[in-house]
Tab-separated table of C-alpha atoms in Angstrom:
chain	number	residue	atom	x	y	z
B	1	UNK	CA	-8.212	-7.120	-61.804
B	2	UNK	CA	-11.146	-9.264	-60.885
B	3	UNK	CA	-11.430	-12.637	-62.581
B	4	UNK	CA	-14.087	-11.190	-64.899
B	5	UNK	CA	-11.764	-8.312	-65.847
B	6	UNK	CA	-8.924	-10.753	-66.520
B	7	UNK	CA	-11.218	-12.695	-68.857
B	8	UNK	CA	-11.903	-9.407	-70.667
B	9	UNK	CA	-8.186	-8.710	-71.020
B	10	UNK	CA	-7.629	-12.209	-72.414
B	11	UNK	CA	-10.299	-11.390	-74.995
B	12	UNK	CA	-8.192	-8.337	-75.915
B	13	UNK	CA	-5.203	-10.655	-76.254
B	14	UNK	CA	-7.227	-12.854	-78.588
B	15	UNK	CA	-8.110	-9.783	-80.670
B	16	UNK	CA	-4.352	-9.108	-80.988
B	17	UNK	CA	-3.855	-12.615	-82.375
B	18	UNK	CA	-2.163	-14.001	-79.238
B	19	UNK	CA	-4.577	-16.965	-79.102
B	20	UNK	CA	-4.901	-17.536	-75.321
B	21	UNK	CA	-6.109	-20.799	-73.833
B	22	UNK	CA	-9.772	-21.441	-73.179
B	23	UNK	CA	-9.408	-21.412	-69.394
B	24	UNK	CA	-6.155	-19.540	-68.777
B	25	UNK	CA	-7.720	-16.924	-66.503
B	26	UNK	CA	-8.136	-19.000	-63.346
B	27	UNK	CA	-4.667	-20.558	-63.564
B	28	UNK	CA	-3.045	-17.199	-64.292
B	29	UNK	CA	-4.790	-15.456	-61.423
B	30	UNK	CA	-4.001	-18.274	-58.993
B	31	UNK	CA	-0.293	-17.633	-59.567
B	32	UNK	CA	-0.524	-14.169	-57.973
B	33	UNK	CA	-4.032	-12.679	-57.585
B	34	UNK	CA	-2.679	-9.160	-57.046
B	35	UNK	CA	-0.335	-9.302	-60.039
B	36	UNK	CA	-2.888	-8.146	-62.626
B	37	UNK	CA	-3.440	-4.398	-62.997
B	38	UNK	CA	-6.153	-2.625	-64.983
B	39	UNK	CA	-6.888	1.050	-65.704
B	40	UNK	CA	-10.530	2.065	-65.875
B	41	UNK	CA	-12.228	5.006	-67.528
B	42	UNK	CA	-15.237	5.111	-65.253
B	43	UNK	CA	-16.312	1.489	-65.508
B	44	UNK	CA	-14.716	0.925	-68.927
B	45	UNK	CA	-11.416	-1.038	-69.029
B	46	UNK	CA	-8.772	0.985	-70.868
B	47	UNK	CA	-5.356	-0.654	-70.313
B	48	UNK	CA	-3.882	-3.648	-68.535
B	49	UNK	CA	-0.687	-5.384	-67.528
B	50	UNK	CA	0.454	-8.289	-65.380
B	51	UNK	CA	3.605	-8.530	-63.289
B	52	UNK	CA	3.297	-11.829	-61.462
B	53	UNK	CA	5.588	-12.354	-58.482
B	54	UNK	CA	6.554	-16.004	-58.829
B	55	UNK	CA	9.112	-16.088	-56.003
B	56	UNK	CA	11.031	-13.723	-53.709
B	57	UNK	CA	13.578	-13.309	-56.516
B	58	UNK	CA	11.611	-13.480	-59.770
B	59	UNK	CA	8.600	-11.896	-61.452
B	60	UNK	CA	7.277	-12.031	-65.001
B	61	UNK	CA	5.601	-9.307	-67.047
B	62	UNK	CA	2.894	-9.904	-69.631
B	63	UNK	CA	-0.544	-8.936	-70.934
B	64	UNK	CA	0.600	-5.349	-71.529
B	65	UNK	CA	-2.307	-4.021	-73.565
B	66	UNK	CA	-4.068	-0.738	-74.180
B	67	UNK	CA	-7.308	-0.326	-76.083
B	68	UNK	CA	-6.645	1.580	-79.321
B	69	UNK	CA	-8.874	4.525	-78.408
B	70	UNK	CA	-6.864	5.119	-75.209
B	71	UNK	CA	-3.383	4.954	-76.701
B	72	UNK	CA	-1.050	7.951	-76.660
B	73	UNK	CA	-2.496	9.358	-73.427
B	74	UNK	CA	-0.059	7.910	-70.874
B	75	UNK	CA	-2.534	5.352	-69.546
B	76	UNK	CA	-0.406	2.369	-70.558
B	77	UNK	CA	2.620	3.961	-68.915
B	78	UNK	CA	0.589	4.361	-65.738
B	79	UNK	CA	-0.259	0.672	-65.421
B	80	UNK	CA	3.335	-0.187	-66.381
B	81	UNK	CA	4.775	1.868	-63.528
B	82	UNK	CA	2.243	0.538	-61.027
B	83	UNK	CA	2.945	-3.101	-61.885
B	84	UNK	CA	6.735	-2.735	-62.108
B	85	UNK	CA	6.830	-1.102	-58.670
B	86	UNK	CA	5.001	-4.054	-57.164
B	87	UNK	CA	7.830	-6.413	-58.204
B	88	UNK	CA	10.214	-4.605	-55.856
B	89	UNK	CA	13.803	-5.785	-56.240
B	90	UNK	CA	12.911	-8.997	-58.088
B	91	UNK	CA	14.394	-9.837	-61.460
B	92	UNK	CA	11.599	-9.315	-64.006
B	93	UNK	CA	11.381	-11.309	-67.230
B	94	UNK	CA	9.240	-10.687	-70.284
B	95	UNK	CA	8.639	-12.013	-73.785
B	96	UNK	CA	7.988	-8.915	-75.883
B	97	UNK	CA	7.483	-8.259	-79.562
B	98	UNK	CA	10.792	-7.187	-81.142
B	99	UNK	CA	9.623	-3.707	-82.158
B	100	UNK	CA	9.103	-2.856	-78.465
B	101	UNK	CA	12.634	-3.805	-77.396
B	102	UNK	CA	13.837	-0.203	-77.355
B	103	UNK	CA	10.967	0.828	-75.094
B	104	UNK	CA	11.711	-2.037	-72.700
B	105	UNK	CA	15.419	-1.187	-72.762
B	106	UNK	CA	14.632	2.336	-71.597
B	107	UNK	CA	13.038	0.751	-68.523
B	108	UNK	CA	16.182	-1.201	-67.734
B	109	UNK	CA	15.483	-4.482	-69.562
B	110	UNK	CA	18.294	-6.227	-71.428
B	111	UNK	CA	17.999	-8.665	-74.308
B	112	UNK	CA	18.673	-12.312	-73.391
B	113	UNK	CA	17.543	-14.256	-76.456
B	114	UNK	CA	14.469	-14.949	-78.557
B	115	UNK	CA	11.460	-17.232	-78.529
B	116	UNK	CA	10.029	-18.580	-81.780
B	117	UNK	CA	6.474	-19.891	-82.059
B	118	UNK	CA	6.094	-22.870	-84.378
B	119	UNK	CA	2.705	-23.963	-85.645
B	120	UNK	CA	1.162	-26.569	-87.895
B	121	UNK	CA	-0.221	-30.072	-87.983
B	122	UNK	CA	1.897	-32.974	-86.756
B	123	UNK	CA	1.317	-36.570	-87.764
B	124	UNK	CA	0.728	-37.938	-84.283
B	125	UNK	CA	1.052	-41.372	-82.807
B	126	UNK	CA	-0.159	-42.644	-79.462
B	127	UNK	CA	2.767	-43.775	-77.317
B	128	UNK	CA	1.904	-46.509	-74.798
B	129	UNK	CA	4.748	-45.349	-72.547
B	130	UNK	CA	3.244	-41.853	-72.188
B	131	UNK	CA	0.659	-41.394	-69.449
B	132	UNK	CA	-1.348	-38.569	-67.958
B	133	UNK	CA	0.317	-36.822	-65.049
B	134	UNK	CA	-1.111	-37.541	-61.617
B	135	UNK	CA	-1.279	-35.463	-58.475
B	136	UNK	CA	1.704	-37.305	-57.044
B	137	UNK	CA	3.793	-36.151	-60.038
B	138	UNK	CA	3.210	-32.418	-59.648
B	139	UNK	CA	5.971	-31.680	-57.151
B	140	UNK	CA	8.520	-33.419	-59.399
B	141	UNK	CA	7.223	-31.630	-62.497
B	142	UNK	CA	7.496	-28.228	-60.793
B	143	UNK	CA	11.144	-28.971	-59.967
B	144	UNK	CA	11.864	-30.153	-63.534
B	145	UNK	CA	10.311	-27.043	-65.051
B	146	UNK	CA	12.323	-24.786	-62.753
B	147	UNK	CA	15.552	-26.561	-63.670
B	148	UNK	CA	14.761	-26.218	-67.381
B	149	UNK	CA	13.525	-22.614	-67.385
B	150	UNK	CA	16.010	-21.332	-64.808
B	151	UNK	CA	13.296	-19.898	-62.546
B	152	UNK	CA	11.123	-21.419	-59.828
B	153	UNK	CA	7.393	-20.697	-60.321
B	154	UNK	CA	5.885	-23.049	-57.765
B	155	UNK	CA	2.343	-21.701	-57.371
B	156	UNK	CA	1.849	-21.099	-61.081
B	157	UNK	CA	3.231	-24.437	-62.193
B	158	UNK	CA	1.413	-26.412	-59.497
B	159	UNK	CA	-1.854	-25.030	-60.836
B	160	UNK	CA	-0.801	-25.363	-64.471
B	161	UNK	CA	0.088	-29.046	-64.095
B	162	UNK	CA	-3.302	-29.784	-62.476
B	163	UNK	CA	-5.707	-31.020	-65.178
B	164	UNK	CA	-8.820	-29.220	-66.373
B	165	UNK	CA	-11.302	-29.984	-69.129
B	166	UNK	CA	-9.050	-28.148	-71.603
B	167	UNK	CA	-5.521	-28.587	-70.180
B	168	UNK	CA	-3.705	-31.919	-69.713
B	169	UNK	CA	-0.128	-32.791	-68.785
B	170	UNK	CA	1.561	-35.977	-69.977
B	171	UNK	CA	4.749	-37.604	-68.706
B	172	UNK	CA	7.179	-40.144	-70.125
B	173	UNK	CA	9.084	-42.246	-67.628
B	174	UNK	CA	12.481	-43.885	-68.019
B	175	UNK	CA	12.767	-46.499	-65.329
B	176	UNK	CA	11.735	-44.887	-62.049
B	177	UNK	CA	12.247	-41.271	-63.149
B	178	UNK	CA	10.302	-38.847	-65.316
B	179	UNK	CA	12.342	-38.235	-68.460
B	180	UNK	CA	10.033	-35.570	-69.844
B	181	UNK	CA	6.656	-33.890	-69.576
B	182	UNK	CA	4.394	-31.804	-71.770
B	183	UNK	CA	1.300	-29.741	-71.032
B	184	UNK	CA	-1.247	-29.295	-73.812
B	185	UNK	CA	-4.104	-26.805	-73.639
B	186	UNK	CA	-6.931	-26.006	-75.998
B	187	UNK	CA	-6.851	-22.422	-77.256
B	188	UNK	CA	-9.157	-20.185	-79.236
B	189	UNK	CA	-7.593	-21.910	-82.235
B	190	UNK	CA	-5.873	-25.300	-82.030
B	191	UNK	CA	-3.758	-26.247	-79.026
B	192	UNK	CA	-0.569	-24.940	-77.460
B	193	UNK	CA	2.195	-27.101	-76.045
B	194	UNK	CA	3.955	-25.678	-73.016
B	195	UNK	CA	5.812	-26.250	-70.963
B	196	UNK	CA	7.688	-29.083	-72.562
B	197	UNK	CA	10.651	-30.386	-70.559
B	198	UNK	CA	12.723	-33.240	-71.925
B	199	UNK	CA	16.125	-34.761	-71.285
B	200	UNK	CA	16.593	-35.636	-74.977
B	201	UNK	CA	15.280	-34.932	-78.456
B	202	UNK	CA	13.960	-38.488	-78.636
B	203	UNK	CA	11.803	-38.008	-75.538
B	204	UNK	CA	10.560	-34.635	-76.821
B	205	UNK	CA	9.633	-36.183	-80.165
B	206	UNK	CA	7.569	-38.893	-78.478
B	207	UNK	CA	5.762	-36.425	-76.222
B	208	UNK	CA	4.874	-34.066	-79.077
B	209	UNK	CA	3.740	-36.929	-81.314
B	210	UNK	CA	1.563	-38.329	-78.530
B	211	UNK	CA	-0.016	-34.932	-77.844
B	212	UNK	CA	-0.688	-34.468	-81.555
B	213	UNK	CA	-2.403	-37.856	-81.734
B	214	UNK	CA	-4.633	-37.178	-78.724
B	215	UNK	CA	-5.748	-33.702	-79.775
B	216	UNK	CA	-5.685	-34.097	-83.602
B	217	UNK	CA	-5.566	-30.395	-84.429
B	218	UNK	CA	-3.033	-27.681	-85.212
B	219	UNK	CA	-0.412	-27.265	-82.512
B	220	UNK	CA	1.695	-24.292	-81.445
B	221	UNK	CA	4.890	-24.426	-79.417
B	222	UNK	CA	7.073	-21.548	-78.149
B	223	UNK	CA	10.752	-22.504	-78.364
B	224	UNK	CA	13.462	-20.361	-76.725
B	225	UNK	CA	16.787	-19.837	-78.458
B	226	UNK	CA	18.454	-21.847	-75.673
B	227	UNK	CA	16.769	-25.016	-77.009
B	228	UNK	CA	18.379	-25.376	-80.433
B	229	UNK	CA	17.709	-29.110	-80.653
B	230	UNK	CA	14.000	-28.568	-79.968
B	231	UNK	CA	13.976	-25.881	-82.648
B	232	UNK	CA	15.446	-28.416	-85.077
B	233	UNK	CA	12.866	-31.021	-84.016
B	234	UNK	CA	9.989	-28.635	-84.734
B	235	UNK	CA	11.360	-28.083	-88.225
B	236	UNK	CA	11.652	-31.851	-88.776
B	237	UNK	CA	8.017	-32.168	-87.771
B	238	UNK	CA	7.205	-29.691	-90.540
B	239	UNK	CA	6.088	-26.932	-88.184
B	240	UNK	CA	6.409	-23.373	-89.443
B	241	UNK	CA	7.780	-20.383	-87.520
B	242	UNK	CA	4.962	-17.856	-87.291
B	243	UNK	CA	5.724	-15.480	-84.425
B	244	UNK	CA	8.803	-14.253	-82.586
B	245	UNK	CA	9.362	-12.542	-79.261
B	246	UNK	CA	12.429	-11.166	-77.489
B	247	UNK	CA	13.215	-12.543	-74.029
B	248	UNK	CA	14.392	-9.688	-71.834
B	249	UNK	CA	15.218	-9.281	-68.154
B	250	UNK	CA	15.570	-6.449	-65.712
B	251	UNK	CA	17.937	-7.529	-62.942
B	252	UNK	CA	20.019	-10.655	-62.528
B	253	UNK	CA	19.448	-13.468	-65.000
B	254	UNK	CA	19.620	-17.215	-64.613
B	255	UNK	CA	20.688	-19.871	-67.078
B	256	UNK	CA	18.668	-23.024	-67.685
B	257	UNK	CA	20.209	-26.472	-67.417
B	258	UNK	CA	20.756	-28.802	-70.378
B	259	UNK	CA	17.096	-29.689	-70.961
B	260	UNK	CA	15.037	-29.277	-74.089
B	261	UNK	CA	12.470	-26.705	-73.089
B	262	UNK	CA	9.390	-24.995	-74.494
B	263	UNK	CA	7.895	-22.012	-72.670
B	264	UNK	CA	4.732	-22.593	-70.635
B	265	UNK	CA	3.150	-19.282	-71.717
B	266	UNK	CA	4.443	-15.998	-73.059
B	267	UNK	CA	2.201	-14.225	-70.534
B	268	UNK	CA	3.520	-15.711	-67.272
B	269	UNK	CA	6.797	-17.326	-68.334
C-alpha cells in the first residue's frame, strides 16, 4: 500500500467501529513499509491486510478487511496468503474477533488468551511526578515494552514513542529509573491508551489518572488476559468492557514478564 491507500484502509477500519487514531498511518507504515498489502479492482481498493515484520523472529497481523461488495470471491484469501508468505518462518501474532478464531485456526494459529477493551470517562488528576517522555527515554521505553509484551518491536515502538500533535507518551520515574510509561493518542472518538507498561498497580493508576486529566475525554484501553491486576484497576476506575479479541499465534510463543501491560494497538501489536 501507499500511504494514501493505508489512510483509506484506516477509514474502512473506522467504518467497522475500530476507532483508529488520527495519525496512525505514518507510524504504522514506518514500522515496515512493505508490510501492508492491498487488492485492487482496477483502481478501486477491494481488500487489505497487514503483516508487519517487527524482528527476525516476530511479525504481527492486522487490518484484515474486505469491502462488503467484494466478499465471498476469494479476494480476502488472496491478500491473506500474500501477506502470510512474506512473514517467512517468523512467529505471527494477531488480535482477532472471537467469531473468526476457527478460520485462523485452520491457518495454523493457536489461541493464547484474550484482550478486553475498556472504555469510559475517568476522573483524572494531574500528577506532578509524571512528565512527558523525551528523546533520551525512547531506547529505555522500547526495552520496557518488549519485556512487558514478550516481543521486541524496535522500529514500531521507536516511532510510536516519538510525539506528534495527537500522540504523547508520559513516564513516571522512581528514583533514577522509569517505573512506568503510557502513550495516549487521539482517535476518531476519544483517546486510546497504549501501550501502558507499569511495575505496579499504583504506578498504572497514576499514569491513567494523569492521562485522563490532560485529555479530559473518554478513554479506551486494551487489556490482555495476562494483566489481571490492570483489568481489576480498569473496573475500579468505572470503565466498561466493550470489545473483546482473541490473541492467537502461529509459531513459537513468548511469555511477558511480571509487568502490568496494555496493548499498544490491536493492528500492530
